[in-house]
XYZ file of C-alpha atoms in Angstrom:
599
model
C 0.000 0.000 0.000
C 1.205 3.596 -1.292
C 1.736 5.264 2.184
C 1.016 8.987 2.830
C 1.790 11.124 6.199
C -0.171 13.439 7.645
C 2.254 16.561 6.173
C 2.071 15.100 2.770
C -2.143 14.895 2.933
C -1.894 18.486 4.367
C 0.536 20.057 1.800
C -0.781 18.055 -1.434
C 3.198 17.461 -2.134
C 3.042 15.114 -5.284
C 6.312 11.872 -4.608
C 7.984 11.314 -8.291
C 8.019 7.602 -8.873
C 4.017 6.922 -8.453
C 3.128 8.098 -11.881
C 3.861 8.440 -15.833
C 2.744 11.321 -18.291
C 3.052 8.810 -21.128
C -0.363 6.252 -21.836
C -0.134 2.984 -20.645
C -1.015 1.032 -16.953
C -1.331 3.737 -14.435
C 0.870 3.610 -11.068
C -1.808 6.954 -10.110
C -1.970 7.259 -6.124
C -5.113 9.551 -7.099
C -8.450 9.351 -9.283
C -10.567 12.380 -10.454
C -14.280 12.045 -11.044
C -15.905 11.350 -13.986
C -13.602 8.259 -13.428
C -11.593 7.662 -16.658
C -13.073 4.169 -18.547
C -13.922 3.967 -22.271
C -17.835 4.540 -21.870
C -19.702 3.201 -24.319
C -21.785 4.893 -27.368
C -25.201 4.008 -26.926
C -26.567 2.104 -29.834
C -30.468 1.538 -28.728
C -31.269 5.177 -30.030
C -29.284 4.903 -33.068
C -32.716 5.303 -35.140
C -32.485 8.889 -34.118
C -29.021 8.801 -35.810
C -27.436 10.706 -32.283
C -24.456 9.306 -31.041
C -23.301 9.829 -27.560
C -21.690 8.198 -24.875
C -23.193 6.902 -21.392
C -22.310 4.801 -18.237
C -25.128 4.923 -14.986
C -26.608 2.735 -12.608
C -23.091 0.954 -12.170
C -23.076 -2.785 -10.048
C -19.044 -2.818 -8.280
C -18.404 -5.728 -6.561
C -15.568 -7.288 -4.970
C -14.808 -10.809 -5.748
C -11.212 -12.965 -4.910
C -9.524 -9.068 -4.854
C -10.494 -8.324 -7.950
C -13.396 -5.025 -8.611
C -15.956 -5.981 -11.506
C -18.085 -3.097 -12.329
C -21.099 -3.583 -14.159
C -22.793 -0.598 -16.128
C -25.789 -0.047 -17.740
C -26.120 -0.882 -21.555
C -22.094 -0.794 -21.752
C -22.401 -4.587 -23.889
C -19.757 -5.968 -21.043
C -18.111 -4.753 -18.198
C -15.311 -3.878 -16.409
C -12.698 -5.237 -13.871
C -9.998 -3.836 -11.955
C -7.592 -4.477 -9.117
C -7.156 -0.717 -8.140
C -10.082 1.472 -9.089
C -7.549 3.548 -11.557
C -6.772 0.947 -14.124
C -10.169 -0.511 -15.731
C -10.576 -2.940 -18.209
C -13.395 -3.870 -20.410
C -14.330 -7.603 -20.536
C -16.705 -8.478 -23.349
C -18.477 -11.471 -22.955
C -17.814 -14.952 -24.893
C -20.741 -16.129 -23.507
C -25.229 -15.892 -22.976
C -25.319 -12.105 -22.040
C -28.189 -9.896 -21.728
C -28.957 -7.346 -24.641
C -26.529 -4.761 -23.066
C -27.319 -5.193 -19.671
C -30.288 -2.542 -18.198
C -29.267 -1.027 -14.609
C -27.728 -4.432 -13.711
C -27.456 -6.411 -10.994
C -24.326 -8.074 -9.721
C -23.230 -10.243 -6.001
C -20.949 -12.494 -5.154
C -22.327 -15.978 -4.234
C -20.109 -18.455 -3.238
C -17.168 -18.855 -5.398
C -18.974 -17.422 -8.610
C -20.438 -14.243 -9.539
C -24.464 -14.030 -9.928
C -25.549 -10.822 -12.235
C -28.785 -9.946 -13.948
C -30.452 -7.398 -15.607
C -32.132 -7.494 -19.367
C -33.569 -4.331 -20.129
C -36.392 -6.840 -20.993
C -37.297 -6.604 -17.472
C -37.638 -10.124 -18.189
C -34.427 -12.282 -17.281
C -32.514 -15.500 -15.324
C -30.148 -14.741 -12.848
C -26.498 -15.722 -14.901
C -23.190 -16.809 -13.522
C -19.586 -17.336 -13.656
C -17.135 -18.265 -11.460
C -14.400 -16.661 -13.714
C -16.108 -13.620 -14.983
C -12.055 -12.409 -15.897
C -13.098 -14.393 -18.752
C -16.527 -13.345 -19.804
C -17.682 -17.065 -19.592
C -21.723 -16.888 -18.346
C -23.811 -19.505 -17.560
C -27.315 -19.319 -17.609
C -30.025 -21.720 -16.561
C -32.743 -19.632 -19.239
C -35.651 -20.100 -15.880
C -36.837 -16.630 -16.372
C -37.675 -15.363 -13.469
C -41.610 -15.348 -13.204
C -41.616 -11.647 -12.477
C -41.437 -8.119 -14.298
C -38.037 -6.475 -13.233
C -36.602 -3.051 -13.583
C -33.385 -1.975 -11.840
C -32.558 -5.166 -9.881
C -30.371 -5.855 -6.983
C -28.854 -8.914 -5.856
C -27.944 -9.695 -2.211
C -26.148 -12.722 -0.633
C -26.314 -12.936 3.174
C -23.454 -14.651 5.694
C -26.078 -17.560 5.774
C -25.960 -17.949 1.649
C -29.431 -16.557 1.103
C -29.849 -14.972 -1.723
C -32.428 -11.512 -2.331
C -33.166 -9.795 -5.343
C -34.493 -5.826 -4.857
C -36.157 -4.269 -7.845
C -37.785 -0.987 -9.339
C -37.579 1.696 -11.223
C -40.855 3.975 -11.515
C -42.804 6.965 -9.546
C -45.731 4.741 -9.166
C -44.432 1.601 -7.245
C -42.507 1.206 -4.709
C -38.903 -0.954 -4.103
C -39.748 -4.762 -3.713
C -37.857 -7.503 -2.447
C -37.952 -11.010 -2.449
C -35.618 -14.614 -1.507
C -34.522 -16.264 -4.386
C -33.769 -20.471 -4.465
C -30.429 -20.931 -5.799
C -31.176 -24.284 -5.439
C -34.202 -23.856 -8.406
C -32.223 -21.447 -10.650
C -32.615 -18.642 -8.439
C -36.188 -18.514 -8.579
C -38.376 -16.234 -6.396
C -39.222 -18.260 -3.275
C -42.420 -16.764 -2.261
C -44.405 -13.335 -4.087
C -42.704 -9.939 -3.853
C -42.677 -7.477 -0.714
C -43.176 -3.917 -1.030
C -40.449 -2.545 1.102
C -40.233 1.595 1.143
C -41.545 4.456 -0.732
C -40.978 8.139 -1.365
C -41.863 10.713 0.586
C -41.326 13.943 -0.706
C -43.773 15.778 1.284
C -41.661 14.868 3.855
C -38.188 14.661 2.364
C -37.095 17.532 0.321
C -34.351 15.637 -1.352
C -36.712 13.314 -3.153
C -38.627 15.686 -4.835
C -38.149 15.707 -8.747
C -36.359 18.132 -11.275
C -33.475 20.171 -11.304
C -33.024 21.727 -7.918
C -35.689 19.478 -6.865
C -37.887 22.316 -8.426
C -40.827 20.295 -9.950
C -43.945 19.240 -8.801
C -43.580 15.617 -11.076
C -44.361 12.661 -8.897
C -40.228 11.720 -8.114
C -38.930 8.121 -9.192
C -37.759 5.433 -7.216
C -35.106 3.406 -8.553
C -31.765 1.768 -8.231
C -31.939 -0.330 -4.734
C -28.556 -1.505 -3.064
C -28.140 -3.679 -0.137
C -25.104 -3.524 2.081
C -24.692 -4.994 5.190
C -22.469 -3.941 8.271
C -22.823 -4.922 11.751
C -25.784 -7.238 11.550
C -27.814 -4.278 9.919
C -29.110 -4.078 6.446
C -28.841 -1.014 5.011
C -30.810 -0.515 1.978
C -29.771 2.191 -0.321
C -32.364 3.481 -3.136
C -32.085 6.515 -5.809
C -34.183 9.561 -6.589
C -35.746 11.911 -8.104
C -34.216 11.982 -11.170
C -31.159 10.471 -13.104
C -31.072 13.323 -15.308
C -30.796 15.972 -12.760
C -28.127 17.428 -10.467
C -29.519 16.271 -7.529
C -29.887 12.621 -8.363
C -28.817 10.896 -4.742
C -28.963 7.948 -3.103
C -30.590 7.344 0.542
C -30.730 4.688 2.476
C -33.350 2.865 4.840
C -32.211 0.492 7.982
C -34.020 -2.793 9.204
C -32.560 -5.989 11.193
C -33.837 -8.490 8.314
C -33.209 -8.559 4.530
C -36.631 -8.084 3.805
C -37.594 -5.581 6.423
C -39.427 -4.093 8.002
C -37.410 -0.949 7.794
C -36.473 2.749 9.137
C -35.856 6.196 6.955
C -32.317 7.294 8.086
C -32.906 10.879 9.401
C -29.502 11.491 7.711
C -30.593 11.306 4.505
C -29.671 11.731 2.042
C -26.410 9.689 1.805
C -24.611 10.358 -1.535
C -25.549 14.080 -2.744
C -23.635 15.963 -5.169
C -25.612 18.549 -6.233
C -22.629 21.062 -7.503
C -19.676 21.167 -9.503
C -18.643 20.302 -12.726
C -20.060 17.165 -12.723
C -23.106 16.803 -10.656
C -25.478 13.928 -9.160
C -24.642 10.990 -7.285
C -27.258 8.613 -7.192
C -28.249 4.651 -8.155
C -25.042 3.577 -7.108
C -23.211 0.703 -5.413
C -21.662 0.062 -2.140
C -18.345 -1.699 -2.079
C -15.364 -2.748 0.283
C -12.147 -2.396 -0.963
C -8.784 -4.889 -0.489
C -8.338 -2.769 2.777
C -11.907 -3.417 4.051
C -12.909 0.395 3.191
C -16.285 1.225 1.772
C -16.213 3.166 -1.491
C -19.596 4.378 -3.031
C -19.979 3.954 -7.033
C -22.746 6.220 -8.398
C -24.598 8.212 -11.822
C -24.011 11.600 -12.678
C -25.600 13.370 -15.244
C -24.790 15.400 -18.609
C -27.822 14.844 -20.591
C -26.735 17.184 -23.224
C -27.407 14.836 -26.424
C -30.029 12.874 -24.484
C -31.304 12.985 -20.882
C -29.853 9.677 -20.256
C -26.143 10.786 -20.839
C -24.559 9.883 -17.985
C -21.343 9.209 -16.120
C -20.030 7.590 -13.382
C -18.360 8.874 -10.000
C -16.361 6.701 -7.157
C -16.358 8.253 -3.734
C -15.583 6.967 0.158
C -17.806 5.901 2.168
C -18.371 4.208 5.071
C -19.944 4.301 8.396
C -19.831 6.131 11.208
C -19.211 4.518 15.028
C -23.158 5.080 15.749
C -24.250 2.804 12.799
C -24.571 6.278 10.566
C -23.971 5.617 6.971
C -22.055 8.319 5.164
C -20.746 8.506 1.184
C -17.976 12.050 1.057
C -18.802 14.272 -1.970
C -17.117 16.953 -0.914
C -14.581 18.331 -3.711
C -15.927 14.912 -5.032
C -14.767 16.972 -8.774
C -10.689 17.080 -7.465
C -8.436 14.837 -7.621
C -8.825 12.089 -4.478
C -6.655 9.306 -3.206
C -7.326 5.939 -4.654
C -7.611 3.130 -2.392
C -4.141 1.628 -2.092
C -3.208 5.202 -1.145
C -2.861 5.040 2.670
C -4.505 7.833 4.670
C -5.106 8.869 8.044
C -8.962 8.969 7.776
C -10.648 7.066 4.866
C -13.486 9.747 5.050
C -11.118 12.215 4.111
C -9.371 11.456 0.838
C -9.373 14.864 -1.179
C -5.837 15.055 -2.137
C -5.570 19.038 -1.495
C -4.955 19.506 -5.106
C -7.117 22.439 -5.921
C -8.501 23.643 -9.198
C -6.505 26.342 -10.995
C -8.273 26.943 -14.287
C -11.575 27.824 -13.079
C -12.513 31.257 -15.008
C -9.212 31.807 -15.995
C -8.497 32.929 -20.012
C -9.121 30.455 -22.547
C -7.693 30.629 -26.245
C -8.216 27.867 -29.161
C -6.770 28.128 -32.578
C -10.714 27.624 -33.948
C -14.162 27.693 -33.165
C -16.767 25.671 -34.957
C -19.508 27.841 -36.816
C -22.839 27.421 -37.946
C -23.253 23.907 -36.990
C -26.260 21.998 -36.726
C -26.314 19.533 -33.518
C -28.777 16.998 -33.034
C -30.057 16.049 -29.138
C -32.219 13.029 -28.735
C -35.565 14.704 -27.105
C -38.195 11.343 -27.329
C -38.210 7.944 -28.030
C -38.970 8.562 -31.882
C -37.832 12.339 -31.876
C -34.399 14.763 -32.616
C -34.566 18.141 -31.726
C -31.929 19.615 -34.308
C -30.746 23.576 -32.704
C -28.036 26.076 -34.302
C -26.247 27.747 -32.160
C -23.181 30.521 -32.579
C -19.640 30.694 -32.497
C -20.330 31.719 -28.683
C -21.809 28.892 -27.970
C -19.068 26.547 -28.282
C -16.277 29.009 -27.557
C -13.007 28.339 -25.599
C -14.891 30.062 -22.346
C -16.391 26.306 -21.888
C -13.365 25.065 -21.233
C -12.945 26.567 -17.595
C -16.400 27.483 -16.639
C -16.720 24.301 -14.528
C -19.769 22.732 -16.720
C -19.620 19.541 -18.096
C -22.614 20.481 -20.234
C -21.045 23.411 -21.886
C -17.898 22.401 -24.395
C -15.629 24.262 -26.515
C -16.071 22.855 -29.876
C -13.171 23.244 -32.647
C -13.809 23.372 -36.442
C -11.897 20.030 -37.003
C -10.355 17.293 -35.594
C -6.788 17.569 -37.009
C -3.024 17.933 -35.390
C -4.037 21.895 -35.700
C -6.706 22.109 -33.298
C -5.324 23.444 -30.216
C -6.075 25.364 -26.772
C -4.402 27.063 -23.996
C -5.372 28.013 -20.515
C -3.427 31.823 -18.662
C -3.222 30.492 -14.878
C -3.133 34.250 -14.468
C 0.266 33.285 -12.607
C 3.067 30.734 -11.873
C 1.079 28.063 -10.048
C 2.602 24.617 -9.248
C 0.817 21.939 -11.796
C 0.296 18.357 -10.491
C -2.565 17.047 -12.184
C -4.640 17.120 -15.871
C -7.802 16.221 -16.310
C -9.057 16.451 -20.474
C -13.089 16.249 -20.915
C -14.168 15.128 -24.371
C -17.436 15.542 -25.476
C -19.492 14.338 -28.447
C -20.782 16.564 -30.354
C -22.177 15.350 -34.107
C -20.801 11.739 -33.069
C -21.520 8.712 -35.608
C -20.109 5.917 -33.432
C -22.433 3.761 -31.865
C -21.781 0.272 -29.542
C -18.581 -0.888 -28.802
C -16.436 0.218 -32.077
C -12.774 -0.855 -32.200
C -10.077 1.279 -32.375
C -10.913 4.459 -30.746
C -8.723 6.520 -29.140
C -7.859 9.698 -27.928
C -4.010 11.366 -28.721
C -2.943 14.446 -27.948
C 0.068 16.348 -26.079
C 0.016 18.963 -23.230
C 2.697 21.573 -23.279
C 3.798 23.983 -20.233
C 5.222 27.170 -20.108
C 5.698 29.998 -17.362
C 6.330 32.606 -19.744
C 4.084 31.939 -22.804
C 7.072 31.904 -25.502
C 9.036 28.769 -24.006
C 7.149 25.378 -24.121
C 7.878 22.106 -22.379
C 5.801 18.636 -23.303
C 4.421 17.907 -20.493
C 2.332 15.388 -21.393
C 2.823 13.024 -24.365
C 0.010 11.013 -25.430
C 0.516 11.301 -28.855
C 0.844 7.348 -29.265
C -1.783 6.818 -26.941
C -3.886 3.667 -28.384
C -6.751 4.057 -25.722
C -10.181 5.768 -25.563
C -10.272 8.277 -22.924
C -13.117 10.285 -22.846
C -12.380 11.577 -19.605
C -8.668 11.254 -19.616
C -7.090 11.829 -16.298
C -3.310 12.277 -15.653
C -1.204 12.124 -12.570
C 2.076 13.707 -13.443
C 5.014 11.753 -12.424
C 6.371 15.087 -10.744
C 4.767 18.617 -10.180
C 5.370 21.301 -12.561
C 5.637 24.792 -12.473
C 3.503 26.643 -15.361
C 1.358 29.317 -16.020
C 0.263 28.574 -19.430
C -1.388 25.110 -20.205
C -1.724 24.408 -24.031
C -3.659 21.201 -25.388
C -2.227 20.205 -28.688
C -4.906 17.852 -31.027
C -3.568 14.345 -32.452
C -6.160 12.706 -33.224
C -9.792 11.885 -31.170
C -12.802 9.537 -32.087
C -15.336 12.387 -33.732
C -15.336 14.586 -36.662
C -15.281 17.564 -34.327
C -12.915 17.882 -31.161
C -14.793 19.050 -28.675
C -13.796 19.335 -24.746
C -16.243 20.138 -21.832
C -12.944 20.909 -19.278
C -9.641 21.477 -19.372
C -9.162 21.057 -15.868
C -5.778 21.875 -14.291
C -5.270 20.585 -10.742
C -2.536 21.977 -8.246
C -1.454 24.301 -5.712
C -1.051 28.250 -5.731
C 1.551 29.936 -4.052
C -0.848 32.682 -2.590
C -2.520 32.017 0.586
C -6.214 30.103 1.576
C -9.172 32.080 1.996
C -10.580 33.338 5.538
C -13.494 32.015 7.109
C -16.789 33.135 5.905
C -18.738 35.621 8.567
C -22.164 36.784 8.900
C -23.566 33.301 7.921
C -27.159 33.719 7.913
C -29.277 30.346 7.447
C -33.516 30.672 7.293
C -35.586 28.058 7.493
C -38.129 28.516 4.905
C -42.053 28.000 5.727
C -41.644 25.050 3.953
C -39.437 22.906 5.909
C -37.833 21.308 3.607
C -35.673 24.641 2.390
C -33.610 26.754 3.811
C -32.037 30.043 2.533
C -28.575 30.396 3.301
C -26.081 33.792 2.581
C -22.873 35.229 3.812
C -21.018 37.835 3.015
C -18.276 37.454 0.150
C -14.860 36.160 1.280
C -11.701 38.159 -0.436
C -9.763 35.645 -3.122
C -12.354 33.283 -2.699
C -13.281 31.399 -5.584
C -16.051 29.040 -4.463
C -17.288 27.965 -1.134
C -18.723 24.315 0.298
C -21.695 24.243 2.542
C -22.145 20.946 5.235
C -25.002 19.818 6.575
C -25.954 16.966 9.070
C -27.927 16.163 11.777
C -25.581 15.599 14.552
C -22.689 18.686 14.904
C -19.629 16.341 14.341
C -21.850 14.755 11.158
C -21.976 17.301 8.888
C -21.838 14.568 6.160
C -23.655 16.467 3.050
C -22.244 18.762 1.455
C -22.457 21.270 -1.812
C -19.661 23.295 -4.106
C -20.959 26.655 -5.295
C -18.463 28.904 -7.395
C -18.399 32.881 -7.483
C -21.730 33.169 -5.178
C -22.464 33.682 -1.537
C -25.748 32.285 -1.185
C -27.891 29.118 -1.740
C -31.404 27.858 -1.459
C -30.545 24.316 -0.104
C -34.075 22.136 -0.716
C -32.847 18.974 0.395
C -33.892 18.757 4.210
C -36.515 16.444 5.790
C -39.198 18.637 7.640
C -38.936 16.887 11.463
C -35.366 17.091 11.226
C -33.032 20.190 12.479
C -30.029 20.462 11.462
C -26.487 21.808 11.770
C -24.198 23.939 9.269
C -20.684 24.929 8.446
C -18.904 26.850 5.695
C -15.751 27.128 3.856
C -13.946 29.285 1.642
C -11.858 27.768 -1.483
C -9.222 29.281 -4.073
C -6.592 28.278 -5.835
C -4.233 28.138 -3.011
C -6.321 26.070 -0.357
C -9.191 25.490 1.586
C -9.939 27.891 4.538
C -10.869 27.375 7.971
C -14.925 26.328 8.376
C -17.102 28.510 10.117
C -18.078 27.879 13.585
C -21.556 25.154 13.401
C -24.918 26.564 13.604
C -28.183 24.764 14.595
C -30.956 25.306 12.601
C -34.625 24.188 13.849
């Protein structure tokens, strides 16, 4: 295990040795969300002749050391042995049309998974799934299933969770996997949404609509003798798609809304949402939390996927840390002093800084799929897709060049000399034609350095790279210091290069921001809102709220940039709560306000 003293996590100090800048197996002590696999271009909306890329609803589990990670209409899956380096398995064997919010456990000494977007299936198995070798036993289970979950107790039970609707709510059942996992029994209607009650759950963008929510995505993780099962809502395609969790003593129930909810909650950033995900244990017996976040540029259902730590507290409390969930974090065989706390202290220096590119596309029609037999086809300007997108901390906005050739470039003005340690390069699709799992795509380009804007140093050399990396992350093998950061085009999967980031990770040289003052936090008339401002912190660029129920639990969180204030609609209305507040620039993280109770 990479080890890492308390100095180093303070200071963000990068050790040469860990990492390369050329492509190839990573030796990365540190991940940065969207995590970087080869997501799939959907095909099942190919009629519409769109082409974009997705990953949601992903299935980790564990099995003999090894992470298999199971992803929504990806035709295969993945498998890793350190959560940086991921590769794709496709099947040899009986496999589900592309898989539909899948379902994955680890039963004995073989691997149980289902899933058909059907919502008819068998539960299939392998007890070498490095191989792609499924068995199936084609006893369809007797029962319509969206979004299923497997679960396999200490006693070898086995429990299948399903839904996926604003109508019904989660069911469970036992399966017989002594009768080809069939249900043993009918289905048990297990929880529900409240909304009314729990402002989280309540459906659109900000939780701003008045749309019965969805229920989806159920989980099961156990820890201490107590179930805890996980569910998502409102939304995948919004920014606050979470994941909550209810607690009972049996698989099947009854069980208890945690007051805490709700567990994973990303609802800012540049890439946002964090629900229908997965709860894992890692080689080191450390819970890590796999969920969806949303683009939904092309289509609503363009989506991502995010790792973050979790765990649980001493009192049973289940937690998942989102905090700078967007930055660079430690990966898992990167020892730390508190697994809750894994954000690497590398801080984001191209935020609103100036943006050039040698082109800008013009006049281009882009298609978005907008129904099921629909394209919406909109024009927009130069402006549009200008080189602004590239720091303006929005994966939905992109700057799109008018090409995809070795000429295509862009460079970032830190606005200073600021000490460079990590890259992360967003591609986009925009006017794709790929769709499934085509072969040989891959994204080459170099990154160049310079403190002075004349001299230039390659920094970065993936010019040979042979792998697709829509969300390429690098770790470099030693920090750098640079003020200007220049992408140079080789060669990427589309007829258009387009990026939604060009996100430089680091450390200033200036100093961290002071505490915010005059926090004022109102509880709204309706409960489940409160209004919260301060007054504007000097060299601040963005500042993270926390929120809990219990004053050392401040467990939620949200990342606001360039804005004092925020009308947080996530609470449950019997609950009070308790807040902090903290300051962010270039340079650090400031101290957190003192905690305030809210009734």
């Amino acid at each position: 295990m990479k080890k890492l003293s308390t100095f180093l996590l303070i200071a963000g100090l990068t050790l040469s040795g860990f990492s390369q800048n050329l492509p190839g197996s990573r030796d990365y002590r540190t991940y940065c969300n969207p995590i970087d696999i080869d997501y799939t271009y959907v095909a099942h909306n190919s009629y519409t002749g769109v082409s974009y890329r997705a990953g949601a609803d992903p299935a980790v589990i564990n099995f003999k050391g090894k992470y298999f990670m199971f992803v929504t209409r990806s035709y295969g899956y993945w498998m890793s042995t350190d959560m940086s380096n991921w590769e794709f398995i496709t099947p040899q064997g009986w496999y589900f049309n592309g898989s539909n919010a899948p379902a994955a456990a680890v039963h004995g000494d073989k691997v149980i998974v289902a899933g058909d977007p059907s919502g008819r299936m068998a539960v299939i198995h392998t007890d070498t799934p490095e191989n792609g070798d499924w068995k199936t036993s084609y006893s369809v289970l007797p029962i319509a299933i969206q979004d299923p979950a497997l679960f396999v107790d200490d006693d070898g039970k086995v429990y299948l969770y399903e839904e996926s609707s604003n109508v019904h709510p989660i069911y469970g059942v036992e399966l017989d996997p002594e009768n080809n996992y069939l249900p043993k029994g009918e289905p048990k209607a297990l929880i529900s949404l409240n909304p009314e009650k729990h402002g989280w759950e309540r459906f659109g963008q900000d939780h701003s609509s008045e749309m019965k929510p969805f229920l989806e995505g159920p989980w099961m993780t156990k820890h201490k003798g107590k179930y805890y099962l996980q569910y998502g809502a409102p939304g995948t395609e919004f920014n606050v798609y979470a994941d909550g969790v209810y607690t009972g003593d049996h698989p099947l129930g009854p069980f208890e809304y945690a007051p805490y909810n709700p567990i994973s909650y990303k609802p800012g950033g540049y890439v946002t949402g964090a629900g229908h995900g997965s709860t894992v244990q890692d080689n080191n017996d450390k819970y890590w939390h796999f969920a969806t976040m949303p683009i939904a540029v092309n289509y609503k259902f363009e989506r991502r996927i995010g790792l973050f730590p979790a765990g649980f507290e001493e009192d049973g409390q289940m937690y998942v840390n989102t905090a700078y969930g967007d930055y660079p974090h430690f990966l898992p065989d990167t020892e730390v002093e508190d697994h809750k706390e894994r954000f690497s202290g590398w801080m984001l220096l191209s935020y609103g800084k100036k943006a050039t590119a040698s082109s800008v596309v013009n006049d281009t029609v882009r298609q978005q799929v907008i129904g099921p037999q629909m394209t919406a086809i909109t024009r927009e300007n130069d402006k549009g897709y200008g080189p602004a997108n590239l720091v303006d901390e929005q994966i939905s906005t992109f700057w799109v060049a008018n090409g995809n050739d070795e000429s295509m470039q862009a460079t970032v003005d830190l606005g200073a000399v600021m000490q460079v340690k990590a890259i992360q390069v967003n591609f986009q699709e925009f006017n794709a034609a790929v769709f499934g799992r085509a072969p040989g795509l891959k994204h080459q380009f170099k990154i160049e350095s310079s403190t002075d804007g004349e001299e230039w140093t390659v920094l970065v050399d993936y010019s040979q790279n042979d792998r697709d990396q829509p969300h390429a992350y690098i770790e470099l093998e030693k920090e750098t210091d640079a003020r200007y950061l220049r992408y140079r085009n080789f060669d990427t999967p589309n007829e258009y290069l387009a990026l939604s980031g060009f996100r430089i990770f680091g450390n200033g040289y200036g100093k961290a921001p002071a505490t915010p003052e005059n926090i004022q936090i109102d509880r709204n008339v309706d409960r489940r809102d409160a209004s919260i401002k301060w007054d504007p912190v000097d060299d601040a660029m963005g500042y993270v709220i926390y929120w809990g129920i219990e004053e050392n639990k401040l467990n939620n969180s949200v990342m606001m940039y360039d804005r004092s204030n925020y009308e947080l609609r996530a609470l449950s209305t019997e609950q009070a709560y308790y807040f902090e507040i903290e300051a962010f620039n270039e340079n650090g993280v400031g101290q957190r306000s003192e905690p305030i109770r809210v009734n």
